[in-house]
Amino acid sequence: MQFLLALIVVGPLAGAAAALLPAPPGLKGKSPDQAVLRHGVTVTGVILLAALVLALGFDHDHPSKMQATTDISWIRALDVRIHLGVDGISLPLLVLTALLSFLCALYSYFKLPAGPSPKAFVALLLVLESGTLATFAVLDLVLFFLAFEMVLIPMYFLIARWGGEGRQAAAWKFILYTLLGSVVMLLGLLLIGVKAGTFDMVALGTDNGRGLTTSVQVIAVLAIGLGLAVKTPMWPLHSWLPDAHTAAPTVGSVLLAGVLLKMGTYGFVRIVLPITPDGMRTFAPYLAAFAVAGIIYGSLACLALARPGNKGDLKRLIAYSSVGHMGFVLLGIATMTPTGVNGALFANIAHGLITGLLFFLVGAVKDRYGTADLDTLAGATGAALYGRAPRLGALLAFAAVASLGLPGLAGFWGEMLALFGAFDPAAGLSRPAFLTFMAIGAFGTLLTAAYLLVVVRRVCMGGTRPAGETAIADVQGYEFAAWTPLVALTVLAGLWPAVLLGLTDPAVQKLLAGGTQ
């Protein structure tokens, strides 16, 4: 188990280095480009297999216990350790990251975005995977920061070199926002480590803030929370996200929405809640207020983009929808209750599955029509996907109704539990305030349904294909292979939420109790 977790974290880095080397003659296939793309599929496939074996070998009877741990001294002077481990909170995120990375590598093998060398593309994809996996596996504050920052450079180049129109400006905006937030976050992490005398996240969580004064906790939450909020992204620190998604290649958007945004909310759960509970209690009402503001803002922005005549970009609309969905995650965390935090973790996984699928589908629509502009797609010769590409239209409609939180699909449980958590927040938090936040969030679910149904009506519905109009391809084999796992898991999580909640709930209970359970 220890070896598996180390392989999962380090394996993609070794694969990235190997991708830059010349391919052996017997493995080149039709061309060196094909060989390196096949290499990316192989490495991500091995990492996914290792993650699944780790999940199968995980002690499901004790999900609150850190398992597959490695603890090696690294920088003795600062007591920084190479400390790895997984529990019921981090394991689902680890498997989700490995799955989406493999599906993106598989998709890119058949549909590589236009840009420079495939070698660089595969290497960046693997470095990005390694940094994300490390973020969910490390248990040292300094290592967490290093892993958190490790993903910035590969994502910057994926947007700047393989993106679409406006990619340079979008990439710069992404890196500047996240770097500035990370600088402030580093100060907060160092403050905790210096004042507590350790950077070990398990020891700090068990101490539950008893070794830190309230003023230190408040300052630390403000600094760390700012960096995490940028990555989440929380309104009003979200403005980098729509530009990044609009310009990014399809697989870049899938990984950005499906994995990178989860790093911010994971930091709130793993670091802020257990290590600085008094500081979190001070800021929880403000976090909840910003969360529900993001829910409403994201929904209204999507409604505006979906309106006829506004030249709304479908990728941009899905990006704004992420602002609203991550608002529910932040609301659940802000309640500081097991119900709310479990809802936040469930919504994290559901958002990764559903929004990852949505960006795959929107990328496919853009490839076929040459545009993601809603007015063009819904024009006189627009998409009408039900009549022109029925399988693609059905999948887009499925992803949309899953995203709006239809009962029986994954999107429902996380939002419902976050709202239930707001109905009865933790002791010391204002219940009238959180009841107000709950009502606003519930109204946001109606707005979400409104804009997603408008999108389905405009893009999928319409007349049959006029005579003489060029047909478009329906779902191809490689697309079916890349999207089917996301559809299946969305249904599975919706019909059997206990699979995920059975992992997260004991770990959340222990985390909120300060490691005493």
Short mmCIF file of C-alpha atoms in Angstrom, two decimals:
data_model
loop_
_atom_site.label_atom_id
_atom_site.label_comp_id
_atom_site.label_asym_id
_atom_site.label_seq_id
_atom_site.Cartn_x
_atom_site.Cartn_y
_atom_site.Cartn_z
CA MET A 1 0.00 0.00 0.00
CA GLN A 2 2.85 2.38 0.83
CA PHE A 3 4.55 1.55 -2.45
CA LEU A 4 1.30 2.02 -4.38
CA LEU A 5 0.71 5.51 -2.99
CA ALA A 6 4.32 6.52 -3.69
CA LEU A 7 3.97 5.15 -7.23
CA ILE A 8 0.74 7.08 -7.75
CA VAL A 9 2.39 10.35 -6.73
CA VAL A 10 5.83 9.93 -8.34
CA GLY A 11 4.94 7.72 -11.33
CA PRO A 12 3.57 10.51 -13.55
CA LEU A 13 6.74 12.57 -12.96
CA ALA A 14 8.90 9.68 -14.14
CA GLY A 15 6.54 9.26 -17.08
CA ALA A 16 6.86 12.96 -17.94
CA ALA A 17 10.66 12.68 -18.03
CA ALA A 18 10.45 9.56 -20.20
CA ALA A 19 8.03 11.31 -22.60
CA LEU A 20 10.74 13.83 -23.49
CA LEU A 21 13.22 11.09 -24.44
CA PRO A 22 13.38 9.60 -27.96
CA ALA A 23 11.07 6.60 -28.36
CA PRO A 24 12.81 3.20 -28.85
CA PRO A 25 12.59 2.15 -32.53
CA GLY A 26 10.34 -0.82 -31.80
CA LEU A 27 7.78 1.33 -29.98
CA LYS A 28 7.43 4.22 -32.42
CA GLY A 29 4.50 2.69 -34.29
CA LYS A 30 3.47 4.84 -37.25
CA SER A 31 5.34 7.92 -35.97
CA PRO A 32 7.18 9.30 -32.92
CA ASP A 33 4.15 11.52 -32.21
CA GLN A 34 1.89 8.49 -31.99
CA ALA A 35 4.42 6.78 -29.74
CA VAL A 36 4.52 9.61 -27.19
CA LEU A 37 0.71 9.88 -27.14
CA ARG A 38 0.50 6.13 -26.54
CA HIS A 39 3.07 6.59 -23.77
CA GLY A 40 0.76 9.13 -22.10
CA VAL A 41 -2.17 6.71 -22.24
CA THR A 42 -0.01 3.91 -20.82
CA VAL A 43 1.39 5.93 -17.89
CA THR A 44 -1.97 7.41 -16.89
CA GLY A 45 -3.52 3.96 -17.27
CA VAL A 46 -0.96 2.41 -14.91
CA ILE A 47 -1.56 5.19 -12.38
CA LEU A 48 -5.33 4.67 -12.62
CA LEU A 49 -4.87 0.92 -12.11
CA ALA A 50 -2.67 1.59 -9.08
CA ALA A 51 -5.28 3.99 -7.67
CA LEU A 52 -8.02 1.37 -8.12
CA VAL A 53 -5.88 -1.30 -6.42
CA LEU A 54 -5.22 1.17 -3.59
CA ALA A 55 -8.96 1.79 -3.28
CA LEU A 56 -9.69 -1.97 -3.23
CA GLY A 57 -6.98 -2.57 -0.62
CA PHE A 58 -8.16 0.35 1.51
CA ASP A 59 -9.54 -0.68 4.92
CA HIS A 60 -13.15 0.36 4.38
CA ASP A 61 -14.01 -0.55 7.96
CA HIS A 62 -11.74 2.24 9.23
CA PRO A 63 -11.90 5.04 6.63
CA SER A 64 -11.05 7.70 9.23
CA LYS A 65 -7.59 6.16 9.71
CA MET A 66 -4.66 7.39 7.61
CA GLN A 67 -3.55 4.45 5.48
CA ALA A 68 -0.68 3.63 3.10
CA THR A 69 1.41 6.11 5.07
CA THR A 70 5.02 7.05 4.41
CA ASP A 71 6.84 9.32 6.88
CA ILE A 72 10.46 10.19 6.09
CA SER A 73 12.46 13.15 7.37
CA TRP A 74 13.33 15.55 4.52
CA ILE A 75 14.50 18.94 5.89
CA ARG A 76 15.55 18.33 9.49
CA ALA A 77 16.18 21.99 10.34
CA LEU A 78 12.53 22.86 9.64
CA ASP A 79 11.14 19.43 10.58
CA VAL A 80 9.68 19.10 7.09
CA ARG A 81 8.84 15.48 6.32
CA ILE A 82 7.86 13.48 3.24
CA HIS A 83 4.61 12.39 4.84
CA LEU A 84 2.04 10.69 2.60
CA GLY A 85 -1.25 9.00 3.43
CA VAL A 86 -4.90 8.64 2.41
CA ASP A 87 -8.17 8.43 4.29
CA GLY A 88 -11.84 8.50 3.35
CA ILE A 89 -11.61 12.20 2.46
CA SER A 90 -8.67 12.07 0.08
CA LEU A 91 -9.12 8.61 -1.51
CA PRO A 92 -12.12 9.55 -3.73
CA LEU A 93 -10.29 12.66 -4.98
CA LEU A 94 -7.19 10.59 -5.71
CA VAL A 95 -9.19 8.09 -7.80
CA LEU A 96 -11.11 10.89 -9.57
CA THR A 97 -7.83 12.60 -10.54
CA ALA A 98 -6.33 9.37 -11.87
CA LEU A 99 -9.52 8.60 -13.83
CA LEU A 100 -9.87 12.03 -15.46
CA SER A 101 -6.14 12.13 -16.33
CA PHE A 102 -6.42 8.75 -18.07
CA LEU A 103 -9.57 9.74 -19.96
CA CYS A 104 -7.91 13.00 -21.09
CA ALA A 105 -4.82 11.12 -22.28
CA LEU A 106 -7.02 8.62 -24.14
CA TYR A 107 -9.07 11.39 -25.73
CA SER A 108 -5.89 13.28 -26.77
CA TYR A 109 -4.48 10.15 -28.44
CA PHE A 110 -7.28 10.40 -31.00
CA LYS A 111 -7.94 14.17 -30.86
CA LEU A 112 -4.74 16.02 -30.06
CA PRO A 113 -5.32 19.81 -29.82
CA ALA A 114 -3.46 21.96 -32.31
CA GLY A 115 -0.19 23.22 -30.91
CA PRO A 116 3.52 22.51 -30.55
CA SER A 117 5.22 19.18 -29.93
CA PRO A 118 3.10 16.27 -28.64
CA LYS A 119 6.08 15.38 -26.43
CA ALA A 120 5.67 18.61 -24.48
CA PHE A 121 1.90 18.17 -24.32
CA VAL A 122 2.14 14.68 -22.80
CA ALA A 123 4.91 15.70 -20.39
CA LEU A 124 2.88 18.69 -19.15
CA LEU A 125 -0.22 16.52 -18.75
CA LEU A 126 1.73 14.05 -16.60
CA VAL A 127 3.37 16.76 -14.46
CA LEU A 128 -0.09 18.24 -13.90
CA GLU A 129 -1.39 14.83 -12.82
CA SER A 130 1.51 14.28 -10.44
CA GLY A 131 1.06 17.67 -8.74
CA THR A 132 -2.66 17.16 -8.29
CA LEU A 133 -2.28 13.64 -6.91
CA ALA A 134 0.43 14.85 -4.52
CA THR A 135 -1.85 17.62 -3.24
CA PHE A 136 -4.40 15.02 -2.13
CA ALA A 137 -1.79 12.62 -0.69
CA VAL A 138 0.72 14.76 1.26
CA LEU A 139 0.34 15.36 5.00
CA ASP A 140 2.91 18.12 5.51
CA LEU A 141 2.04 21.80 5.10
CA VAL A 142 5.23 22.64 3.17
CA LEU A 143 4.78 19.68 0.83
CA PHE A 144 1.14 20.64 0.38
CA PHE A 145 2.18 24.11 -0.76
CA LEU A 146 4.80 22.71 -3.16
CA ALA A 147 2.29 20.28 -4.68
CA PHE A 148 -0.36 23.02 -4.81
CA GLU A 149 2.01 25.22 -6.83
CA MET A 150 3.34 22.41 -9.00
CA VAL A 151 0.22 22.38 -11.17
CA LEU A 152 0.38 26.06 -12.14
CA ILE A 153 3.16 25.92 -14.74
CA PRO A 154 1.85 22.92 -16.74
CA MET A 155 -1.68 24.36 -16.79
CA TYR A 156 -0.31 27.75 -17.88
CA PHE A 157 1.46 26.19 -20.87
CA LEU A 158 -1.47 23.95 -21.77
CA ILE A 159 -3.64 27.06 -22.06
CA ALA A 160 -1.01 29.36 -23.61
CA ARG A 161 0.34 26.92 -26.22
CA TRP A 162 -2.56 24.57 -27.00
CA GLY A 163 -5.50 26.88 -26.30
CA GLY A 164 -7.79 28.79 -28.60
CA GLU A 165 -8.50 32.46 -29.17
CA GLY A 166 -7.30 34.74 -26.36
CA ARG A 167 -5.13 32.01 -24.87
CA GLN A 168 -2.15 34.20 -23.94
CA ALA A 169 -4.20 36.70 -21.95
CA ALA A 170 -6.20 33.92 -20.28
CA ALA A 171 -3.04 32.02 -19.32
CA TRP A 172 -1.44 35.12 -17.81
CA LYS A 173 -4.59 35.93 -15.87
CA PHE A 174 -4.71 32.37 -14.54
CA ILE A 175 -1.09 32.34 -13.37
CA LEU A 176 -1.15 35.84 -11.85
CA TYR A 177 -4.33 35.29 -9.85
CA THR A 178 -3.25 31.91 -8.51
CA LEU A 179 0.34 32.93 -7.77
CA LEU A 180 -0.71 36.03 -5.84
CA GLY A 181 -3.17 33.96 -3.82
CA SER A 182 -0.51 31.34 -3.17
CA VAL A 183 2.00 33.86 -1.81
CA VAL A 184 -0.49 34.93 0.85
CA MET A 185 -1.37 31.29 1.56
CA LEU A 186 2.30 30.42 2.12
CA LEU A 187 2.56 33.09 4.82
CA GLY A 188 -0.44 31.56 6.62
CA LEU A 189 1.02 28.04 6.41
CA LEU A 190 4.38 29.23 7.74
CA LEU A 191 2.63 31.08 10.57
CA ILE A 192 0.92 27.86 11.67
CA GLY A 193 4.12 25.82 11.40
CA VAL A 194 6.22 28.31 13.37
CA LYS A 195 3.66 28.90 16.12
CA ALA A 196 2.71 25.23 16.52
CA GLY A 197 6.25 23.91 16.15
CA THR A 198 5.36 21.40 13.42
CA PHE A 199 4.18 21.28 9.82
CA ASP A 200 2.67 17.81 10.21
CA MET A 201 -1.01 18.03 9.21
CA VAL A 202 -2.04 14.94 11.20
CA ALA A 203 -0.49 16.22 14.43
CA LEU A 204 -1.92 19.69 13.87
CA GLY A 205 -5.37 18.30 13.14
CA THR A 206 -5.29 16.14 16.26
CA ASP A 207 -4.29 19.16 18.34
CA ASN A 208 -7.36 20.90 16.84
CA GLY A 209 -6.00 24.42 17.28
CA ARG A 210 -5.25 24.07 20.99
CA GLY A 211 -1.63 25.09 20.43
CA LEU A 212 -2.59 28.23 18.50
CA THR A 213 -4.10 31.39 19.94
CA THR A 214 -7.35 32.69 18.48
CA SER A 215 -5.61 35.70 16.93
CA VAL A 216 -3.06 33.44 15.19
CA GLN A 217 -5.86 31.25 13.90
CA VAL A 218 -7.80 34.22 12.56
CA ILE A 219 -4.75 35.57 10.70
CA ALA A 220 -3.90 32.09 9.38
CA VAL A 221 -7.44 31.45 8.12
CA LEU A 222 -7.53 34.82 6.39
CA ALA A 223 -4.21 34.19 4.62
CA ILE A 224 -4.69 30.51 3.77
CA GLY A 225 -8.36 30.97 2.92
CA LEU A 226 -7.53 33.71 0.41
CA GLY A 227 -5.16 31.44 -1.51
CA LEU A 228 -7.59 28.53 -1.43
CA ALA A 229 -10.53 30.75 -2.42
CA VAL A 230 -8.73 31.89 -5.59
CA LYS A 231 -8.18 28.28 -6.68
CA THR A 232 -11.74 27.16 -5.76
CA PRO A 233 -12.75 29.79 -7.19
CA MET A 234 -14.90 31.80 -4.81
CA TRP A 235 -16.80 34.88 -5.93
CA PRO A 236 -15.46 37.61 -6.39
CA LEU A 237 -12.01 36.00 -6.94
CA HIS A 238 -13.34 33.92 -9.84
CA SER A 239 -12.74 36.19 -12.83
CA TRP A 240 -9.74 34.20 -14.11
CA LEU A 241 -11.84 31.04 -14.52
CA PRO A 242 -14.19 31.90 -17.45
CA ASP A 243 -11.30 33.21 -19.56
CA ALA A 244 -9.13 30.17 -18.75
CA HIS A 245 -11.90 27.70 -19.63
CA THR A 246 -12.89 29.51 -22.81
CA ALA A 247 -9.32 29.54 -24.12
CA ALA A 248 -8.15 26.14 -22.82
CA PRO A 249 -8.15 23.02 -25.02
CA THR A 250 -10.86 20.47 -24.21
CA VAL A 251 -8.69 18.28 -21.97
CA GLY A 252 -7.34 21.39 -20.22
CA SER A 253 -10.89 22.47 -19.36
CA VAL A 254 -11.76 18.96 -18.15
CA LEU A 255 -8.79 18.82 -15.78
CA LEU A 256 -9.19 22.41 -14.65
CA ALA A 257 -12.84 21.95 -13.70
CA GLY A 258 -12.71 18.30 -12.70
CA VAL A 259 -9.56 18.32 -10.60
CA LEU A 260 -7.78 21.65 -10.05
CA LEU A 261 -10.75 23.45 -8.51
CA LYS A 262 -11.02 20.63 -5.95
CA MET A 263 -7.57 21.46 -4.60
CA GLY A 264 -8.90 24.67 -3.08
CA THR A 265 -11.91 23.12 -1.35
CA TYR A 266 -9.81 20.15 -0.22
CA GLY A 267 -7.44 22.61 1.48
CA PHE A 268 -10.34 24.11 3.42
CA VAL A 269 -11.39 20.65 4.65
CA ARG A 270 -7.93 19.19 5.32
CA ILE A 271 -6.19 22.28 6.76
CA VAL A 272 -8.51 25.10 7.78
CA LEU A 273 -11.32 23.15 9.47
CA PRO A 274 -9.27 20.86 11.77
CA ILE A 275 -6.17 23.00 12.40
CA THR A 276 -7.72 26.46 12.91
CA PRO A 277 -11.31 25.80 14.08
CA ASP A 278 -11.66 29.04 16.09
CA GLY A 279 -10.45 31.13 13.17
CA MET A 280 -12.74 29.25 10.80
CA ARG A 281 -15.69 29.86 13.14
CA THR A 282 -14.97 33.59 12.91
CA PHE A 283 -14.96 33.62 9.12
CA ALA A 284 -17.58 30.92 8.45
CA PRO A 285 -20.53 33.34 8.04
CA TYR A 286 -18.53 35.45 5.58
CA LEU A 287 -17.45 32.37 3.65
CA ALA A 288 -21.09 31.25 3.46
CA ALA A 289 -22.18 34.71 2.30
CA PHE A 290 -19.58 34.72 -0.50
CA ALA A 291 -20.59 31.15 -1.37
CA VAL A 292 -24.28 31.93 -1.90
CA ALA A 293 -23.35 35.15 -3.72
CA GLY A 294 -21.33 32.96 -6.10
CA ILE A 295 -24.29 30.60 -6.54
CA ILE A 296 -26.59 33.43 -7.59
CA TYR A 297 -23.95 35.32 -9.59
CA GLY A 298 -22.89 32.23 -11.54
CA SER A 299 -26.49 31.34 -12.35
CA LEU A 300 -27.39 34.87 -13.48
CA ALA A 301 -24.25 35.05 -15.62
CA CYS A 302 -25.23 31.74 -17.26
CA LEU A 303 -28.78 32.97 -17.87
CA ALA A 304 -27.39 36.10 -19.53
CA LEU A 305 -25.06 34.05 -21.75
CA ALA A 306 -27.88 31.67 -22.70
CA ARG A 307 -30.21 34.48 -23.77
CA PRO A 308 -30.69 34.78 -27.56
CA GLY A 309 -28.67 37.57 -29.14
CA ASN A 310 -25.99 37.75 -26.42
CA LYS A 311 -23.38 35.75 -28.38
CA GLY A 312 -22.77 33.56 -25.36
CA ASP A 313 -19.99 31.00 -25.56
CA LEU A 314 -21.05 27.54 -24.38
CA LYS A 315 -17.66 26.81 -22.79
CA ARG A 316 -17.81 30.13 -20.95
CA LEU A 317 -21.31 29.31 -19.73
CA ILE A 318 -20.16 25.96 -18.27
CA ALA A 319 -17.25 27.81 -16.61
CA TYR A 320 -19.65 30.23 -14.90
CA SER A 321 -21.78 27.29 -13.84
CA SER A 322 -18.72 25.97 -11.98
CA VAL A 323 -18.65 29.17 -9.91
CA GLY A 324 -22.20 28.40 -8.78
CA HIS A 325 -21.59 24.70 -8.14
CA MET A 326 -18.45 25.34 -6.13
CA GLY A 327 -20.51 27.83 -4.13
CA PHE A 328 -22.50 24.88 -2.76
CA VAL A 329 -19.24 23.18 -1.80
CA LEU A 330 -18.09 26.27 0.10
CA LEU A 331 -21.48 26.64 1.77
CA GLY A 332 -21.27 23.06 3.05
CA ILE A 333 -17.77 23.67 4.42
CA ALA A 334 -18.86 26.93 6.08
CA THR A 335 -21.53 25.14 8.12
CA MET A 336 -18.73 23.28 9.98
CA THR A 337 -21.08 20.32 10.46
CA PRO A 338 -20.60 16.68 9.40
CA THR A 339 -23.69 16.95 7.18
CA GLY A 340 -22.46 20.07 5.40
CA VAL A 341 -18.86 18.92 4.99
CA ASN A 342 -19.96 15.50 3.69
CA GLY A 343 -22.20 17.34 1.23
CA ALA A 344 -19.25 19.49 0.15
CA LEU A 345 -17.05 16.44 -0.45
CA PHE A 346 -19.83 14.65 -2.34
CA ALA A 347 -20.48 17.76 -4.46
CA ASN A 348 -16.74 17.94 -5.21
CA ILE A 349 -16.75 14.47 -6.75
CA ALA A 350 -20.09 14.99 -8.52
CA HIS A 351 -18.88 18.27 -10.03
CA GLY A 352 -15.70 16.60 -11.27
CA LEU A 353 -17.65 13.85 -13.01
CA ILE A 354 -20.47 15.98 -14.46
CA THR A 355 -18.55 19.10 -15.45
CA GLY A 356 -15.73 16.99 -16.85
CA LEU A 357 -18.33 15.28 -19.05
CA LEU A 358 -19.86 18.63 -20.01
CA PHE A 359 -16.52 20.04 -21.17
CA PHE A 360 -15.82 16.88 -23.17
CA LEU A 361 -19.21 17.26 -24.86
CA VAL A 362 -18.90 20.99 -25.52
CA GLY A 363 -15.44 20.37 -26.98
CA ALA A 364 -16.96 17.76 -29.30
CA VAL A 365 -19.71 20.18 -30.39
CA LYS A 366 -17.10 22.88 -31.05
CA ASP A 367 -14.97 20.47 -33.08
CA ARG A 368 -17.95 19.57 -35.26
CA TYR A 369 -19.37 23.07 -35.80
CA GLY A 370 -16.18 25.12 -35.50
CA THR A 371 -17.75 27.29 -32.80
CA ALA A 372 -19.22 27.18 -29.30
CA ASP A 373 -21.25 30.36 -29.83
CA LEU A 374 -24.80 29.67 -28.66
CA ASP A 375 -26.46 31.98 -31.17
CA THR A 376 -24.64 30.26 -34.03
CA LEU A 377 -25.43 26.80 -32.69
CA ALA A 378 -29.10 27.70 -32.20
CA GLY A 379 -29.49 29.59 -35.49
CA ALA A 380 -31.49 28.59 -38.55
CA THR A 381 -28.88 25.97 -39.41
CA GLY A 382 -27.94 25.39 -35.79
CA ALA A 383 -27.11 22.27 -33.89
CA ALA A 384 -30.51 20.60 -33.34
CA LEU A 385 -28.42 17.76 -32.01
CA TYR A 386 -31.34 15.42 -31.45
CA GLY A 387 -31.91 15.31 -35.20
CA ARG A 388 -28.33 15.54 -36.43
CA ALA A 389 -26.31 13.63 -33.82
CA PRO A 390 -28.84 11.99 -31.48
CA ARG A 391 -26.32 10.27 -29.23
CA LEU A 392 -24.35 13.47 -28.74
CA GLY A 393 -27.56 15.39 -28.07
CA ALA A 394 -28.75 12.79 -25.56
CA LEU A 395 -25.43 12.86 -23.71
CA LEU A 396 -25.47 16.67 -23.55
CA ALA A 397 -29.02 16.63 -22.19
CA PHE A 398 -28.03 13.94 -19.64
CA ALA A 399 -25.04 15.98 -18.43
CA ALA A 400 -27.20 19.11 -18.18
CA VAL A 401 -29.92 17.48 -16.05
CA ALA A 402 -27.22 15.87 -13.89
CA SER A 403 -25.63 19.29 -13.41
CA LEU A 404 -28.93 20.88 -12.35
CA GLY A 405 -29.22 18.34 -9.54
CA LEU A 406 -31.88 15.91 -10.77
CA PRO A 407 -32.63 13.34 -8.03
CA GLY A 408 -31.13 9.98 -8.86
CA LEU A 409 -27.97 11.49 -10.33
CA ALA A 410 -24.75 12.53 -8.57
CA GLY A 411 -25.41 16.28 -8.64
CA PHE A 412 -28.39 16.01 -6.28
CA TRP A 413 -26.86 14.69 -3.05
CA GLY A 414 -24.05 17.17 -2.53
CA GLU A 415 -26.23 20.24 -2.96
CA MET A 416 -29.00 18.80 -0.79
CA LEU A 417 -26.61 17.92 2.06
CA ALA A 418 -24.95 21.35 1.88
CA LEU A 419 -28.37 22.98 2.25
CA PHE A 420 -29.27 20.62 5.11
CA GLY A 421 -26.02 21.57 6.83
CA ALA A 422 -26.94 25.26 6.52
CA PHE A 423 -30.33 24.50 8.10
CA ASP A 424 -28.58 23.51 11.35
CA PRO A 425 -25.02 24.95 11.43
CA ALA A 426 -22.37 24.19 14.05
CA ALA A 427 -22.60 25.60 17.56
CA GLY A 428 -21.49 29.20 17.75
CA LEU A 429 -22.71 30.07 14.25
CA SER A 430 -25.79 32.24 13.67
CA ARG A 431 -28.68 29.96 12.68
CA PRO A 432 -30.85 32.82 11.29
CA ALA A 433 -27.97 33.88 9.03
CA PHE A 434 -27.43 30.33 7.78
CA LEU A 435 -31.16 29.82 7.23
CA THR A 436 -31.00 32.89 5.00
CA PHE A 437 -28.02 31.42 3.15
CA MET A 438 -29.92 28.15 2.77
CA ALA A 439 -32.91 29.94 1.23
CA ILE A 440 -30.68 31.85 -1.19
CA GLY A 441 -28.85 28.64 -2.14
CA ALA A 442 -32.16 26.84 -2.72
CA PHE A 443 -33.25 29.68 -5.02
CA GLY A 444 -29.95 29.23 -6.86
CA THR A 445 -30.91 25.64 -7.69
CA LEU A 446 -33.97 26.98 -9.53
CA LEU A 447 -31.83 29.40 -11.52
CA THR A 448 -29.44 26.56 -12.34
CA ALA A 449 -32.28 24.47 -13.72
CA ALA A 450 -33.50 27.46 -15.76
CA TYR A 451 -30.26 28.17 -17.63
CA LEU A 452 -29.38 24.51 -18.24
CA LEU A 453 -32.82 23.77 -19.68
CA VAL A 454 -32.50 26.83 -21.92
CA VAL A 455 -29.15 25.49 -23.17
CA VAL A 456 -30.65 22.05 -23.90
CA ARG A 457 -33.61 23.60 -25.73
CA ARG A 458 -31.43 25.87 -27.86
CA VAL A 459 -28.63 23.45 -28.70
CA CYS A 460 -30.35 20.07 -28.82
CA MET A 461 -33.85 20.78 -30.09
CA GLY A 462 -34.82 21.94 -33.54
CA GLY A 463 -36.03 20.78 -36.91
CA THR A 464 -34.61 17.92 -38.90
CA ARG A 465 -31.53 18.52 -41.01
CA PRO A 466 -32.44 20.50 -44.15
CA ALA A 467 -31.82 18.81 -47.48
CA GLY A 468 -28.34 19.50 -48.78
CA GLU A 469 -26.90 20.45 -45.37
CA THR A 470 -23.72 18.64 -44.43
CA ALA A 471 -24.24 15.96 -41.79
CA ILE A 472 -22.12 15.90 -38.64
CA ALA A 473 -20.57 12.88 -37.03
CA ASP A 474 -22.29 11.38 -34.02
CA VAL A 475 -20.36 10.02 -31.03
CA GLN A 476 -17.18 8.28 -32.19
CA GLY A 477 -15.69 5.15 -30.63
CA TYR A 478 -12.90 6.94 -28.76
CA GLU A 479 -15.39 9.51 -27.46
CA PHE A 480 -17.67 6.74 -26.25
CA ALA A 481 -14.71 5.15 -24.42
CA ALA A 482 -13.72 8.46 -22.77
CA TRP A 483 -17.23 9.51 -21.72
CA THR A 484 -18.91 6.26 -20.66
CA PRO A 485 -17.09 5.97 -17.29
CA LEU A 486 -18.24 9.48 -16.34
CA VAL A 487 -21.86 8.71 -17.27
CA ALA A 488 -21.80 5.40 -15.36
CA LEU A 489 -20.26 6.93 -12.22
CA THR A 490 -22.72 9.84 -12.30
CA VAL A 491 -25.60 7.35 -12.24
CA LEU A 492 -23.91 5.09 -9.66
CA ALA A 493 -23.19 7.96 -7.24
CA GLY A 494 -26.75 9.23 -7.67
CA LEU A 495 -28.42 5.88 -7.03
CA TRP A 496 -25.98 4.61 -4.39
CA PRO A 497 -24.56 7.63 -2.51
CA ALA A 498 -23.54 5.40 0.41
CA VAL A 499 -20.54 4.25 -1.64
CA LEU A 500 -19.01 7.70 -1.23
CA LEU A 501 -20.61 8.84 2.02
CA GLY A 502 -19.54 5.63 3.73
CA LEU A 503 -15.94 6.67 3.07
CA THR A 504 -16.17 10.35 3.89
CA ASP A 505 -18.49 10.43 6.93
CA PRO A 506 -16.27 8.63 9.51
CA ALA A 507 -13.26 10.67 8.35
CA VAL A 508 -15.22 13.94 8.57
CA GLN A 509 -16.54 13.05 12.03
CA LYS A 510 -13.01 12.43 13.25
CA LEU A 511 -11.64 15.54 11.52
CA LEU A 512 -14.22 17.86 13.08
CA ALA A 513 -13.73 16.25 16.49
CA GLY A 514 -10.01 16.97 16.40
CA GLY A 515 -8.92 13.41 15.66
CA THR A 516 -10.32 12.10 18.94
CA GLN A 517 -12.84 9.64 17.46
#
